[in-house]
């Protein structure tokens, strides 16, 4: 038996040339085959790739979707994002628990089903949603969940759960998903008529330096959140020494409430890949990697087919020539495995290298030493689409859209308490109030702009523009009505960061847990006025001291609600009349001792 | 190309060699920047963040940040000292530390840093995590309760011993040191003479049968605070 397993694992490793840098793919394949990664499998992978077994263990233990424990034939991952919660996730969760007779984190005795929670799976506009193995199920209800389990028990085939196909390419035979694009507003840049290949041909009629100049002239800034000028990043990468440069497309889309990259990958992958090829030509790279989040595995076959088509057309994989220049470029897809931090560009690179998704120390920056120490340019999906349009229509056309500091349009993923959730392409500079109006969010009381790492703003800020210099967002806009509790929302986001922190540095790993502890005390009515200063100070220290963007933004949910919704906090905190600490609960403190001694306190109970 | 780099650290113009980090350049000039994960001879790790300084006003880890020309570095402002106390207090509540009867007391770098920074008790609530002990090996044992995840053992075993006995598993709060075996340290190739064993700054990786050997009063930090060996001049010592 063991011998058989080993043979199969060895052939998986051979498929990836026993390359330790493809460890994530190897582990994913092993899990696909055996359902989990056993101790024997770890030993065998380590042997085949000639690495210490603890390295394999280290990688497996980092990712949410990899398991060392046997799991059910079908794993249901219910998205427990805040928006899904507001849409009735609890009722769905209760239904799953009831019909399966197990709690979350468990597997049924017959080994058929495992039940788990997943953070935002990128379906906030059609939640509550779940992943059933790789199949996305949207708009779940309690009854729907019961029916789903009944059906699965009959055929055990998640694909058969998809009865109505979604719009656009979601209905393509290689995707076959019930997911909807919900494109509500088409703008001038991304969702206007597109002629595949034209931009790349035009790029090749220019020199790489001219292409970079064009992008610089357009003043394009990264759409992934940080807003770094794309042309400058390309220039750095081009200027760095190293023969094997890389272009990486960041399709990790993990920021809660963001789902616009999913729509781009569904509807215009040709544009994304063309953008990568242009970037490759500009910086002098011949290889590209798309880092696709594990949640979007259902798009993988389709994307592979598009890549194949482009190779057949000669645009990828071979020498591609215009009248003036030739170049080679090819792309591979790297699947992620459930880790928000892997959207951070250096963590993403670690993950592509088959390592734990720890961010790297900077300097060196990826432009100097990125993937396998080679100069690497990481760009967001939407950024690469903008590149194509800039080449096609010109930098001047692009830069007159939007605002001076934020030219162009932005794709917004809008969800929550609004009538028309979905994807909107709007010029930068549009006021948040106008966005809310378009989305039918008549009753908005609080809006989380920029996802968990962004800001919670109240109506006093609705007149502000969406832009890098105003309300900045990588695309996520979550709307909350007046009946929602902003502290519970902040609490959820903080829990999210604690779960998703890589744990490398002290302030992020420990500080957020401490922040959550105090926030919970306040929510439970045991907080004191001084606790607000404590939150403020601790939050600011975590921001200042953390090693990467995750920790540097993780206190934002608390800090921005403290700033914009202070009265909500003030209502909850009070000075203890006896001068004691309200947070101290003698019975709680005695609980463990009572349990151990099996005696209750005669004084305090 | 190999000209020294001129930068200002705490108001003093100093010279650094190309490639030198701020923590090293400061050390050469007698300025001690507090540290825990950093260890001379190991690749910088940048995880504890105790060495955070400001470079042109921006906080940065000085153990990973190379010295650059014209940098204005501050290492001991009241604000930075407060940051350091916060980090030390975070580490103290994160694990289960019991200084008064720990074999490492007086030799422990976490304890020494806490003393240096005037910490008597942490302001944060103790997290009391459930952690394990691995005493399977005849000569060495691991007490995860006292581990601060500095990666010194990981780096030393890999880069100095050429062995890879240790590596991290898990992420976030669940991150911990694991050994290169299915479960037990006894099943690895670790050896008492490995550099990785003596390098632990706290009492997490210990040699058996040699605890409490140095009498109180003669231990490393009984008479001088941690970092004193770097702070040569009285003027820099007063910056504490
Ligand atoms: C915790 C964290 C998560 C991130 N997640 C993403 C992501 O999912 N997608 C993305 O494009 N950028 C993400 N980023 C930003 C990337 O680090 C990087 O700035 C971006 O991919 C660069 O591309 P751009 O310049 O085209 O925006 C994330 C950053 C952090 C700190
Ligand atoms: S800030 Fe958080 S996610 Fe980033 S390196 Fe530190 S622990 Fe990891
Ligand atoms: S000593 Fe620099 S981060 Fe630990």
PDB file of N, CA and C and ligand atoms in Angstrom, chain A residues 504-506 547, chain B residues 23 33-39 44-52 60-64 150 155, ligand 3:
ATOM      1  N   UNK A 504       5.012  36.341  11.431  1.00  0.00           N
ATOM      2  CA  UNK A 504       6.466  36.556  11.401  1.00  0.00           C
ATOM      3  C   UNK A 504       6.890  37.589  12.443  1.00  0.00           C
ATOM      4  N   UNK A 505       6.201  38.735  12.455  1.00  0.00           N
ATOM      5  CA  UNK A 505       6.703  39.808  13.318  1.00  0.00           C
ATOM      6  C   UNK A 505       5.813  40.026  14.548  1.00  0.00           C
ATOM      7  N   UNK A 506       6.444  40.446  15.637  1.00  0.00           N
ATOM      8  CA  UNK A 506       5.774  40.557  16.935  1.00  0.00           C
ATOM      9  C   UNK A 506       4.553  41.478  16.921  1.00  0.00           C
ATOM     10  N   UNK A 547       6.017  44.657   9.933  1.00  0.00           N
ATOM     11  CA  UNK A 547       6.996  44.444   8.879  1.00  0.00           C
ATOM     12  C   UNK A 547       6.408  44.563   7.489  1.00  0.00           C
TER      13      UNK A 547
ATOM     14  N   UNK B  23      22.114  48.668  12.196  1.00  0.00           N
ATOM     15  CA  UNK B  23      22.439  48.146  13.533  1.00  0.00           C
ATOM     16  C   UNK B  23      23.950  47.897  13.646  1.00  0.00           C
ATOM     17  N   UNK B  33      21.835  49.366  19.633  1.00  0.00           N
ATOM     18  CA  UNK B  33      20.399  49.349  19.343  1.00  0.00           C
ATOM     19  C   UNK B  33      19.850  48.027  19.871  1.00  0.00           C
ATOM     20  N   UNK B  34      18.882  48.083  20.772  1.00  0.00           N
ATOM     21  CA  UNK B  34      18.342  46.849  21.356  1.00  0.00           C
ATOM     22  C   UNK B  34      17.847  45.885  20.286  1.00  0.00           C
ATOM     23  N   UNK B  35      17.973  44.609  20.550  1.00  0.00           N
ATOM     24  CA  UNK B  35      17.697  43.573  19.547  1.00  0.00           C
ATOM     25  C   UNK B  35      17.372  42.263  20.229  1.00  0.00           C
ATOM     26  N   UNK B  36      16.662  41.398  19.545  1.00  0.00           N
ATOM     27  CA  UNK B  36      16.451  40.031  20.043  1.00  0.00           C
ATOM     28  C   UNK B  36      16.687  38.993  18.958  1.00  0.00           C
ATOM     29  N   UNK B  37      16.047  39.165  17.799  1.00  0.00           N
ATOM     30  CA  UNK B  37      16.219  38.129  16.773  1.00  0.00           C
ATOM     31  C   UNK B  37      17.576  38.252  16.083  1.00  0.00           C
ATOM     32  N   UNK B  38      18.130  39.447  16.097  1.00  0.00           N
ATOM     33  CA  UNK B  38      19.410  39.656  15.427  1.00  0.00           C
ATOM     34  C   UNK B  38      20.540  38.947  16.166  1.00  0.00           C
ATOM     35  N   UNK B  39      21.418  38.315  15.404  1.00  0.00           N
ATOM     36  CA  UNK B  39      22.564  37.653  16.007  1.00  0.00           C
ATOM     37  C   UNK B  39      23.700  37.729  15.017  1.00  0.00           C
ATOM     38  N   UNK B  44      20.192  38.353   8.739  1.00  0.00           N
ATOM     39  CA  UNK B  44      19.169  39.120   9.465  1.00  0.00           C
ATOM     40  C   UNK B  44      17.767  38.575   9.192  1.00  0.00           C
ATOM     41  N   UNK B  45      16.937  38.623  10.215  1.00  0.00           N
ATOM     42  CA  UNK B  45      15.613  38.026  10.117  1.00  0.00           C
ATOM     43  C   UNK B  45      14.508  39.077  10.181  1.00  0.00           C
ATOM     44  N   UNK B  46      14.687  40.075  11.039  1.00  0.00           N
ATOM     45  CA  UNK B  46      13.726  41.178  11.068  1.00  0.00           C
ATOM     46  C   UNK B  46      12.367  40.822  11.632  1.00  0.00           C
ATOM     47  N   UNK B  47      12.311  39.969  12.626  1.00  0.00           N
ATOM     48  CA  UNK B  47      10.990  39.555  13.110  1.00  0.00           C
ATOM     49  C   UNK B  47      10.576  40.166  14.438  1.00  0.00           C
ATOM     50  N   UNK B  48      11.517  40.402  15.352  1.00  0.00           N
ATOM     51  CA  UNK B  48      11.067  40.882  16.666  1.00  0.00           C
ATOM     52  C   UNK B  48      10.680  42.352  16.616  1.00  0.00           C
ATOM     53  N   UNK B  49      11.309  43.129  15.791  1.00  0.00           N
ATOM     54  CA  UNK B  49      11.084  44.572  15.582  1.00  0.00           C
ATOM     55  C   UNK B  49      11.591  45.425  16.744  1.00  0.00           C
ATOM     56  N   UNK B  50      12.348  44.827  17.666  1.00  0.00           N
ATOM     57  CA  UNK B  50      12.861  45.608  18.789  1.00  0.00           C
ATOM     58  C   UNK B  50      13.872  46.650  18.325  1.00  0.00           C
ATOM     59  N   UNK B  51      14.530  46.355  17.221  1.00  0.00           N
ATOM     60  CA  UNK B  51      15.604  47.220  16.745  1.00  0.00           C
ATOM     61  C   UNK B  51      15.081  48.392  15.914  1.00  0.00           C
ATOM     62  N   UNK B  52      13.773  48.609  15.948  1.00  0.00           N
ATOM     63  CA  UNK B  52      13.198  49.677  15.124  1.00  0.00           C
ATOM     64  C   UNK B  52      13.798  51.038  15.497  1.00  0.00           C
ATOM     65  N   UNK B  60      11.867  51.970  10.920  1.00  0.00           N
ATOM     66  CA  UNK B  60      12.407  50.853  10.128  1.00  0.00           C
ATOM     67  C   UNK B  60      13.194  49.928  11.036  1.00  0.00           C
ATOM     68  N   UNK B  61      13.225  48.651  10.688  1.00  0.00           N
ATOM     69  CA  UNK B  61      14.019  47.691  11.459  1.00  0.00           C
ATOM     70  C   UNK B  61      15.490  47.875  11.081  1.00  0.00           C
ATOM     71  N   UNK B  62      16.315  48.227  12.064  1.00  0.00           N
ATOM     72  CA  UNK B  62      17.705  48.557  11.745  1.00  0.00           C
ATOM     73  C   UNK B  62      18.557  47.328  11.455  1.00  0.00           C
ATOM     74  N   UNK B  63      18.057  46.142  11.783  1.00  0.00           N
ATOM     75  CA  UNK B  63      18.863  44.941  11.526  1.00  0.00           C
ATOM     76  C   UNK B  63      18.762  44.488  10.077  1.00  0.00           C
ATOM     77  N   UNK B  64      17.708  44.945   9.380  1.00  0.00           N
ATOM     78  CA  UNK B  64      17.580  44.554   7.974  1.00  0.00           C
ATOM     79  C   UNK B  64      17.795  45.731   7.025  1.00  0.00           C
ATOM     80  N   UNK B 150      12.162  33.806  17.302  1.00  0.00           N
ATOM     81  CA  UNK B 150      13.195  34.678  16.730  1.00  0.00           C
ATOM     82  C   UNK B 150      13.911  34.039  15.550  1.00  0.00           C
ATOM     83  N   UNK B 155      17.861  29.431  11.741  1.00  0.00           N
ATOM     84  CA  UNK B 155      18.940  29.932  10.879  1.00  0.00           C
ATOM     85  C   UNK B 155      20.268  29.260  11.200  1.00  0.00           C
TER      86      UNK B 155
HETATM   87  S1  LIG C   3      16.623  42.652  15.962  1.00  0.00           S
HETATM   88 FE1  LIG C   3      15.840  43.644  14.184  1.00  0.00          FE
HETATM   89  S2  LIG C   3      13.846  42.808  14.058  1.00  0.00           S
HETATM   90 FE2  LIG C   3      14.685  41.652  15.666  1.00  0.00          FE
END
